[in-house]
Amino acid sequence: MEKRVVVTGLGVITPIGTGKEKFWEAIQAGKSGADKIDYFDVSDYSTQIAAQVKDFEAADYIDRKELRRMDPFVQFAVGCTQLALEDSELELEKIDLTKLGVSVGSGIGGIGTMEQQHTTLLKKGPRRTTPFLVPMMIANMASGCISIATGAKGPNSTLVTACATATHSIGDAYRILQRGEADVMLAGGAEAAITPLSLAGFCAARALSIRNNEPLEASRPFDKERDGFVMGEGAAVLVLESLEHALARGAKIYAEVLGFGMSADAYHVTAPDPEGDGATRCMVNAISDSGLEVGDIDYINAHGTSTPLNDKLETMAIKKVFGEYAYKIPISSTKSMIGHLLGAAGGAELVATILSMQNNIIPPTINYENPDPDCDLDYVPNISREGEVRAALSNSFGFGGTNAALVVKKYQDEE
């Protein structure tokens, strides 16, 4: 019999705040984290803005000697895990560490380290390249270093599915717990890809907003004048437990994970399927897996990237799944505030969804000013809204046509 799975801890590091309290305060206030990039000179770039993390001090979470051996995405992952564990009040010395697992992914991994070390190679030769290049660069070092920091000896893996990474990682952790292969999973994503090469690549692909003089207004999902996404960075790690394990230790329970769906577009390396087929099937799969009906979903946290194609086709897919009910469901994109965290996006968005459920407040889609006839649903424009959220759907879609969706519900012990 499959085990029930619940969320007992929330950790976030985002451009609008580190820790769930700051994050939620900014989300419900509709605060944007976008600004001009100050990590490097951007004067030659078509896009000069991003949503950078501003209030995270890695040395508060990680020994300084270890810091030098970690790419920033790993620093985000390890620090975020500490926040999630503190929030969960899980005492590691009191649990079976062979049943504690990690599933934390990254869409791009240590690209900043790779760029820096390539420069060193060209200028100073191969003997000056750091021996930590490979372990700093590879994507699975987020899960690996979390395991080392916590002593987690259970399942340990890393998924890389572009912007669907964190949602796939949480879904994978959910399945591991359902099967009884672990009691507790640390799951989510981390990304630190605001670097010269990464920015250049997205600029060349014309994927980013060029509203350089209006960074706070640049991310505008579903708005007719949207012109691309705003890069973000950060991490989100959730503590997932089997219900029996959580109850046995008297844990507070934020929500129950009820369903997980996946699909592929099989269409194009960057563009979504023009009929929204993959996104449609992904949502259907998640809702079917949850055992709920479409009418039970009270809120959708959309992928909502602020790109012309994604928003139009996600809207189309939602209509295909929900029919006329699609017009009654509040839908919002928290990317309007935090930017696109790439491989960490789905984790931060699931945290926002769960906090919405906890507080009975639905996050807004900010910068929604110009209605688009192709995007005509209720996107909770500009101002957060009071409303009960008993069950919610969170969507993530990535380059390569990979799709993931999760269904969460308020926990009810009588079920």
Short mmCIF file of C-alpha atoms in Angstrom, two decimals:
data_model
loop_
_atom_site.label_atom_id
_atom_site.label_comp_id
_atom_site.label_asym_id
_atom_site.label_seq_id
_atom_site.Cartn_x
_atom_site.Cartn_y
_atom_site.Cartn_z
CA MET A 1 0.00 0.00 0.00
CA GLU A 2 1.37 3.41 -0.95
CA LYS A 3 2.27 5.67 1.95
CA ARG A 4 0.81 9.14 2.35
CA VAL A 5 3.33 11.96 2.02
CA VAL A 6 3.29 15.33 3.77
CA VAL A 7 5.36 18.53 3.78
CA THR A 8 6.80 19.47 7.17
CA GLY A 9 9.52 22.03 6.41
CA LEU A 10 10.00 24.93 3.99
CA GLY A 11 13.31 26.55 3.07
CA VAL A 12 13.68 29.30 0.47
CA ILE A 13 16.41 31.64 -0.73
CA THR A 14 15.01 34.06 -3.30
CA PRO A 15 15.53 37.52 -4.77
CA ILE A 16 12.75 38.86 -2.55
CA GLY A 17 13.86 37.27 0.69
CA THR A 18 15.65 34.44 2.44
CA GLY A 19 13.50 32.31 4.71
CA LYS A 20 9.81 31.60 4.39
CA GLU A 21 8.68 34.59 6.46
CA LYS A 22 10.46 37.23 4.36
CA PHE A 23 9.55 35.40 1.17
CA TRP A 24 5.86 35.23 2.00
CA GLU A 25 5.69 38.82 3.22
CA ALA A 26 7.11 40.01 -0.10
CA ILE A 27 4.94 37.64 -2.17
CA GLN A 28 1.66 38.79 -0.68
CA ALA A 29 2.78 42.43 -0.95
CA GLY A 30 3.53 41.98 -4.66
CA LYS A 31 7.18 42.98 -4.37
CA SER A 32 9.55 42.52 -7.31
CA GLY A 33 13.17 41.43 -6.84
CA ALA A 34 14.41 42.54 -10.26
CA ASP A 35 17.12 45.15 -10.68
CA LYS A 36 20.16 45.95 -12.82
CA ILE A 37 22.77 43.20 -12.67
CA ASP A 38 25.76 44.20 -10.55
CA TYR A 39 27.71 40.92 -10.56
CA PHE A 40 29.60 41.89 -13.73
CA ASP A 41 29.65 44.52 -16.47
CA VAL A 42 26.49 44.19 -18.55
CA SER A 43 26.90 47.23 -20.79
CA ASP A 44 27.27 45.11 -23.94
CA TYR A 45 24.26 42.88 -23.23
CA SER A 46 20.79 43.36 -24.69
CA THR A 47 19.38 42.39 -21.30
CA GLN A 48 20.97 44.08 -18.30
CA ILE A 49 18.55 43.13 -15.54
CA ALA A 50 17.92 40.08 -13.38
CA ALA A 51 16.54 39.10 -9.99
CA GLN A 52 19.59 38.60 -7.77
CA VAL A 53 19.58 37.19 -4.24
CA LYS A 54 20.38 40.07 -1.90
CA ASP A 55 20.17 38.90 1.71
CA PHE A 56 21.90 35.49 1.83
CA GLU A 57 25.24 35.23 3.65
CA ALA A 58 26.64 31.79 2.92
CA ALA A 59 29.10 32.02 5.83
CA ASP A 60 26.12 32.01 8.21
CA TYR A 61 25.38 28.45 7.11
CA ILE A 62 28.62 26.93 5.86
CA ASP A 63 32.20 26.80 7.16
CA ARG A 64 34.40 29.29 5.29
CA LYS A 65 36.88 26.61 4.25
CA GLU A 66 34.08 24.58 2.68
CA LEU A 67 32.63 27.67 1.00
CA ARG A 68 35.69 28.04 -1.20
CA ARG A 69 35.00 24.56 -2.58
CA MET A 70 31.35 25.19 -3.41
CA ASP A 71 29.84 26.91 -6.41
CA PRO A 72 27.17 29.45 -5.37
CA PHE A 73 24.36 27.10 -6.45
CA VAL A 74 25.62 24.54 -3.94
CA GLN A 75 25.92 27.22 -1.27
CA PHE A 76 22.29 28.12 -1.91
CA ALA A 77 21.28 24.46 -1.70
CA VAL A 78 23.09 23.74 1.57
CA GLY A 79 21.95 26.97 3.23
CA CYS A 80 18.39 26.42 2.08
CA THR A 81 18.40 22.89 3.49
CA GLN A 82 19.40 24.25 6.89
CA LEU A 83 16.46 26.66 6.75
CA ALA A 84 14.08 23.84 5.82
CA LEU A 85 15.34 21.55 8.59
CA GLU A 86 15.09 24.32 11.19
CA ASP A 87 11.54 25.01 10.04
CA SER A 88 10.63 21.31 10.28
CA GLU A 89 12.15 20.92 13.77
CA LEU A 90 13.46 17.56 12.57
CA GLU A 91 16.17 16.36 14.96
CA LEU A 92 18.65 14.47 12.80
CA GLU A 93 20.24 12.68 15.76
CA LYS A 94 16.88 11.07 16.54
CA ILE A 95 16.09 9.60 13.12
CA ASP A 96 17.45 6.75 11.01
CA LEU A 97 19.82 8.54 8.63
CA THR A 98 19.76 5.60 6.23
CA LYS A 99 16.10 6.52 5.67
CA LEU A 100 16.84 10.20 5.07
CA GLY A 101 17.26 10.96 1.37
CA VAL A 102 18.03 13.93 -0.86
CA SER A 103 16.58 14.86 -4.25
CA VAL A 104 17.78 18.36 -5.12
CA GLY A 105 18.46 19.30 -8.72
CA SER A 106 19.85 22.19 -10.75
CA GLY A 107 19.05 23.13 -14.30
CA ILE A 108 22.48 24.57 -15.11
CA GLY A 109 24.74 23.68 -12.17
CA GLY A 110 28.10 25.35 -11.58
CA ILE A 111 28.36 27.39 -14.75
CA GLY A 112 29.99 30.30 -12.89
CA THR A 113 32.84 28.07 -11.71
CA MET A 114 33.27 26.68 -15.21
CA GLU A 115 33.51 30.17 -16.70
CA GLN A 116 36.01 31.36 -14.11
CA GLN A 117 38.20 28.29 -14.43
CA HIS A 118 38.13 28.45 -18.22
CA THR A 119 39.49 31.99 -17.96
CA THR A 120 42.21 30.72 -15.62
CA LEU A 121 43.07 27.96 -18.08
CA LEU A 122 43.44 30.39 -20.97
CA LYS A 123 45.43 32.98 -19.04
CA LYS A 124 47.58 30.84 -16.75
CA GLY A 125 47.53 27.33 -18.16
CA PRO A 126 46.18 23.96 -17.00
CA ARG A 127 48.38 23.71 -13.91
CA ARG A 128 46.58 26.65 -12.33
CA THR A 129 43.14 25.10 -12.71
CA THR A 130 41.63 24.21 -9.34
CA PRO A 131 41.33 20.52 -8.45
CA PHE A 132 37.82 21.36 -7.25
CA LEU A 133 36.65 22.40 -10.73
CA VAL A 134 34.68 19.23 -11.45
CA PRO A 135 33.09 18.77 -8.00
CA MET A 136 32.15 22.46 -7.96
CA MET A 137 30.63 22.33 -11.42
CA ILE A 138 28.57 19.15 -11.62
CA ALA A 139 24.88 19.43 -10.84
CA ASN A 140 24.69 16.57 -8.34
CA MET A 141 26.94 18.42 -5.88
CA ALA A 142 23.82 20.10 -4.47
CA SER A 143 22.44 16.75 -3.32
CA GLY A 144 25.93 15.46 -2.53
CA CYS A 145 26.90 18.34 -0.26
CA ILE A 146 23.49 18.31 1.43
CA SER A 147 24.02 14.63 2.18
CA ILE A 148 27.48 15.31 3.62
CA ALA A 149 26.22 18.25 5.70
CA THR A 150 23.26 16.35 7.16
CA GLY A 151 24.56 12.77 7.26
CA ALA A 152 21.71 11.67 4.97
CA LYS A 153 22.51 8.13 3.82
CA GLY A 154 19.27 7.27 2.04
CA PRO A 155 18.39 7.73 -1.64
CA ASN A 156 20.49 10.51 -3.15
CA SER A 157 19.94 11.75 -6.69
CA THR A 158 19.87 14.78 -8.94
CA LEU A 159 17.52 15.47 -11.80
CA VAL A 160 18.34 17.98 -14.53
CA THR A 161 15.22 18.92 -16.47
CA ALA A 162 15.77 22.62 -17.15
CA CYS A 163 13.03 24.77 -15.63
CA ALA A 164 11.05 21.73 -14.46
CA THR A 165 13.97 20.44 -12.35
CA ALA A 166 12.72 21.26 -8.85
CA THR A 167 9.20 20.01 -9.55
CA HIS A 168 10.53 16.75 -10.96
CA SER A 169 12.87 16.45 -7.96
CA ILE A 170 10.02 16.91 -5.49
CA GLY A 171 7.88 14.49 -7.48
CA ASP A 172 10.67 11.91 -7.41
CA ALA A 173 11.02 12.34 -3.65
CA TYR A 174 7.26 11.90 -3.30
CA ARG A 175 7.42 8.59 -5.17
CA ILE A 176 10.38 7.38 -3.06
CA LEU A 177 8.41 8.09 0.12
CA GLN A 178 5.25 6.50 -1.28
CA ARG A 179 7.20 3.30 -1.91
CA GLY A 180 8.68 3.30 1.59
CA GLU A 181 12.29 3.61 0.40
CA ALA A 182 12.83 6.52 2.78
CA ASP A 183 11.09 8.11 5.76
CA VAL A 184 12.19 11.67 5.03
CA MET A 185 13.32 13.38 1.82
CA LEU A 186 14.95 16.77 1.34
CA ALA A 187 13.75 17.87 -2.08
CA GLY A 188 13.89 20.89 -4.37
CA GLY A 189 16.27 22.80 -6.59
CA ALA A 190 19.07 25.37 -6.60
CA GLU A 191 20.38 27.73 -9.26
CA ALA A 192 23.05 30.44 -9.53
CA ALA A 193 23.27 31.09 -13.26
CA ILE A 194 23.38 34.88 -13.48
CA THR A 195 26.81 34.76 -15.10
CA PRO A 196 28.33 36.33 -18.23
CA LEU A 197 28.07 33.24 -20.41
CA SER A 198 24.64 32.16 -19.22
CA LEU A 199 23.22 35.65 -19.69
CA ALA A 200 24.80 35.85 -23.14
CA GLY A 201 23.21 32.56 -24.13
CA PHE A 202 19.72 33.56 -23.05
CA CYS A 203 20.15 36.95 -24.73
CA ALA A 204 21.19 35.26 -27.97
CA ALA A 205 18.08 33.08 -27.75
CA ARG A 206 15.98 36.24 -27.28
CA ALA A 207 14.34 34.65 -24.28
CA LEU A 208 14.81 37.56 -21.85
CA SER A 209 12.98 40.81 -21.27
CA ILE A 210 14.82 43.90 -22.52
CA ARG A 211 12.96 46.36 -20.28
CA ASN A 212 16.29 47.48 -18.87
CA ASN A 213 14.96 50.84 -17.71
CA GLU A 214 12.00 49.24 -15.91
CA PRO A 215 13.37 46.21 -14.07
CA LEU A 216 10.54 46.10 -11.52
CA GLU A 217 7.98 45.94 -14.35
CA ALA A 218 9.93 43.62 -16.67
CA SER A 219 8.46 40.29 -15.58
CA ARG A 220 4.81 40.52 -16.61
CA PRO A 221 3.28 37.07 -17.13
CA PHE A 222 0.10 36.93 -19.22
CA ASP A 223 0.29 40.65 -19.97
CA LYS A 224 -0.06 41.54 -23.66
CA GLU A 225 3.19 43.56 -23.56
CA ARG A 226 5.35 40.77 -22.09
CA ASP A 227 8.65 40.41 -23.90
CA GLY A 228 10.56 37.64 -22.15
CA PHE A 229 11.46 36.32 -18.73
CA VAL A 230 13.71 37.84 -16.07
CA MET A 231 16.48 35.55 -14.85
CA GLY A 232 16.45 34.79 -11.17
CA GLU A 233 18.52 32.71 -8.78
CA GLY A 234 18.21 31.02 -5.42
CA ALA A 235 16.99 27.75 -3.98
CA ALA A 236 14.02 26.00 -2.43
CA VAL A 237 14.21 22.84 -0.35
CA LEU A 238 11.19 21.16 1.23
CA VAL A 239 11.15 18.51 3.93
CA LEU A 240 8.85 15.70 2.82
CA GLU A 241 7.98 12.84 5.17
CA SER A 242 5.78 9.80 5.19
CA LEU A 243 2.69 10.69 7.17
CA GLU A 244 3.38 8.02 9.76
CA HIS A 245 6.90 9.34 10.38
CA ALA A 246 5.65 12.90 10.71
CA LEU A 247 2.88 11.91 13.13
CA ALA A 248 5.22 9.77 15.20
CA ARG A 249 7.47 12.74 15.93
CA GLY A 250 4.60 15.22 16.37
CA ALA A 251 5.60 17.32 13.38
CA LYS A 252 3.59 20.29 12.17
CA ILE A 253 2.21 19.48 8.75
CA TYR A 254 1.93 22.17 6.07
CA ALA A 255 0.25 20.16 3.35
CA GLU A 256 -0.16 16.72 1.84
CA VAL A 257 1.31 15.88 -1.56
CA LEU A 258 -1.45 14.11 -3.45
CA GLY A 259 -0.39 13.91 -7.08
CA PHE A 260 2.49 14.16 -9.51
CA GLY A 261 2.35 14.24 -13.29
CA MET A 262 4.95 14.25 -16.06
CA SER A 263 4.92 14.42 -19.84
CA ALA A 264 6.98 15.41 -22.87
CA ASP A 265 6.07 17.67 -25.78
CA ALA A 266 8.33 15.81 -28.25
CA TYR A 267 8.24 18.98 -30.33
CA HIS A 268 11.14 21.47 -30.05
CA VAL A 269 14.24 22.19 -27.96
CA THR A 270 12.94 25.51 -26.61
CA ALA A 271 9.42 26.23 -27.91
CA PRO A 272 6.36 24.61 -26.31
CA ASP A 273 4.01 22.45 -28.34
CA PRO A 274 1.72 24.82 -30.29
CA GLU A 275 -1.39 22.98 -29.10
CA GLY A 276 -0.28 22.84 -25.46
CA ASP A 277 -0.47 19.05 -25.65
CA GLY A 278 2.36 18.19 -23.27
CA ALA A 279 1.27 20.70 -20.64
CA THR A 280 -2.31 19.47 -20.89
CA ARG A 281 -1.39 15.83 -20.38
CA CYS A 282 0.96 16.72 -17.54
CA MET A 283 -1.80 18.49 -15.57
CA VAL A 284 -4.27 15.69 -16.32
CA ASN A 285 -1.74 13.14 -15.07
CA ALA A 286 -1.13 15.04 -11.83
CA ILE A 287 -4.83 15.53 -11.07
CA SER A 288 -5.62 11.91 -11.94
CA ASP A 289 -2.81 10.72 -9.69
CA SER A 290 -4.18 12.83 -6.83
CA GLY A 291 -7.62 11.20 -6.94
CA LEU A 292 -9.24 14.63 -7.11
CA GLU A 293 -11.56 16.05 -9.76
CA VAL A 294 -10.71 19.19 -11.72
CA GLY A 295 -13.41 21.02 -9.76
CA ASP A 296 -11.51 20.34 -6.52
CA ILE A 297 -8.57 22.54 -7.55
CA ASP A 298 -8.89 25.95 -5.90
CA TYR A 299 -5.69 27.59 -7.20
CA ILE A 300 -3.07 27.13 -9.91
CA ASN A 301 0.47 28.40 -9.51
CA ALA A 302 1.31 28.75 -13.19
CA HIS A 303 4.67 28.27 -14.84
CA GLY A 304 3.92 31.77 -16.18
CA THR A 305 7.31 32.79 -17.54
CA SER A 306 6.35 36.13 -19.14
CA THR A 307 7.35 34.86 -22.58
CA PRO A 308 4.91 35.28 -25.47
CA LEU A 309 4.55 31.57 -26.27
CA ASN A 310 4.59 29.99 -22.81
CA ASP A 311 1.85 32.14 -21.31
CA LYS A 312 -0.44 31.77 -24.30
CA LEU A 313 -0.01 27.99 -24.49
CA GLU A 314 -0.20 27.41 -20.75
CA THR A 315 -3.49 29.29 -20.78
CA MET A 316 -4.67 27.11 -23.67
CA ALA A 317 -3.67 23.96 -21.78
CA ILE A 318 -5.47 25.06 -18.61
CA LYS A 319 -8.65 25.58 -20.64
CA LYS A 320 -8.32 22.12 -22.15
CA VAL A 321 -7.95 20.52 -18.72
CA PHE A 322 -10.54 22.52 -16.79
CA GLY A 323 -13.08 23.54 -19.44
CA GLU A 324 -15.42 26.34 -18.36
CA TYR A 325 -14.18 25.95 -14.78
CA ALA A 326 -10.84 27.40 -15.95
CA TYR A 327 -12.44 30.85 -15.84
CA LYS A 328 -13.30 30.44 -12.15
CA ILE A 329 -9.88 29.31 -10.85
CA PRO A 330 -7.47 31.92 -9.50
CA ILE A 331 -4.16 31.54 -11.36
CA SER A 332 -0.97 33.41 -10.60
CA SER A 333 2.67 33.49 -11.57
CA THR A 334 5.06 34.23 -8.75
CA LYS A 335 7.76 34.65 -11.43
CA SER A 336 6.32 38.15 -11.82
CA MET A 337 8.01 38.88 -8.47
CA ILE A 338 10.97 36.52 -8.07
CA GLY A 339 11.91 36.18 -11.72
CA HIS A 340 12.59 32.79 -13.24
CA LEU A 341 14.73 30.70 -10.89
CA LEU A 342 15.24 28.13 -13.67
CA GLY A 343 16.00 24.78 -11.99
CA ALA A 344 14.86 26.11 -8.59
CA ALA A 345 11.65 27.72 -9.87
CA GLY A 346 9.22 24.90 -9.17
CA GLY A 347 10.44 24.54 -5.58
CA ALA A 348 9.98 28.21 -4.72
CA GLU A 349 6.60 28.19 -6.44
CA LEU A 350 5.44 25.15 -4.49
CA VAL A 351 6.49 26.89 -1.25
CA ALA A 352 4.43 29.92 -2.32
CA THR A 353 1.50 27.62 -3.10
CA ILE A 354 1.68 25.92 0.29
CA LEU A 355 1.95 29.25 2.12
CA SER A 356 -1.07 30.45 0.17
CA MET A 357 -2.91 27.42 1.48
CA GLN A 358 -1.76 28.11 5.04
CA ASN A 359 -2.69 31.79 5.02
CA ASN A 360 -5.79 31.75 2.80
CA ILE A 361 -4.21 34.44 0.65
CA ILE A 362 -3.71 33.95 -3.09
CA PRO A 363 -0.53 35.56 -4.49
CA PRO A 364 -0.87 38.12 -7.27
CA THR A 365 0.54 38.26 -10.76
CA ILE A 366 2.11 41.71 -10.67
CA ASN A 367 2.64 43.97 -13.69
CA TYR A 368 -0.58 42.75 -15.29
CA GLU A 369 -1.74 45.92 -17.06
CA ASN A 370 -2.69 45.07 -20.65
CA PRO A 371 -5.20 42.25 -21.23
CA ASP A 372 -4.21 39.74 -23.90
CA PRO A 373 -7.07 38.08 -25.79
CA ASP A 374 -5.04 34.85 -25.79
CA CYS A 375 -4.68 35.04 -22.00
CA ASP A 376 -8.17 35.68 -20.66
CA LEU A 377 -8.30 33.81 -17.35
CA ASP A 378 -8.23 35.10 -13.77
CA TYR A 379 -4.53 35.78 -13.11
CA VAL A 380 -5.12 37.55 -9.76
CA PRO A 381 -3.83 40.82 -11.23
CA ASN A 382 -1.47 42.99 -9.20
CA ILE A 383 -2.95 42.56 -5.71
CA SER A 384 -3.09 39.45 -3.54
CA ARG A 385 -6.54 38.15 -2.72
CA GLU A 386 -8.15 36.47 0.25
CA GLY A 387 -9.53 33.05 -0.53
CA GLU A 388 -9.50 29.52 0.80
CA VAL A 389 -7.16 27.17 -0.99
CA ARG A 390 -7.90 23.55 -0.09
CA ALA A 391 -6.15 21.96 -3.08
CA ALA A 392 -3.77 23.46 -5.58
CA LEU A 393 -1.82 22.65 -8.73
CA SER A 394 1.72 23.87 -9.43
CA ASN A 395 3.08 23.73 -13.01
CA SER A 396 6.64 23.64 -14.36
CA PHE A 397 7.71 23.31 -17.98
CA GLY A 398 11.26 23.20 -19.33
CA PHE A 399 13.43 23.39 -22.43
CA GLY A 400 13.44 20.10 -24.28
CA GLY A 401 9.68 19.91 -23.87
CA THR A 402 9.77 18.43 -20.37
CA ASN A 403 6.73 19.03 -18.14
CA ALA A 404 5.97 18.44 -14.46
CA ALA A 405 3.06 19.25 -12.15
CA LEU A 406 2.28 18.66 -8.49
CA VAL A 407 -1.03 18.62 -6.62
CA VAL A 408 -1.00 19.53 -2.92
CA LYS A 409 -3.86 19.69 -0.45
CA LYS A 410 -4.51 20.90 3.05
CA TYR A 411 -3.75 18.05 5.41
CA GLN A 412 -6.75 16.40 7.02
CA ASP A 413 -6.06 13.69 9.59
CA GLU A 414 -9.52 12.20 9.31
CA GLU A 415 -8.94 10.97 5.75
#
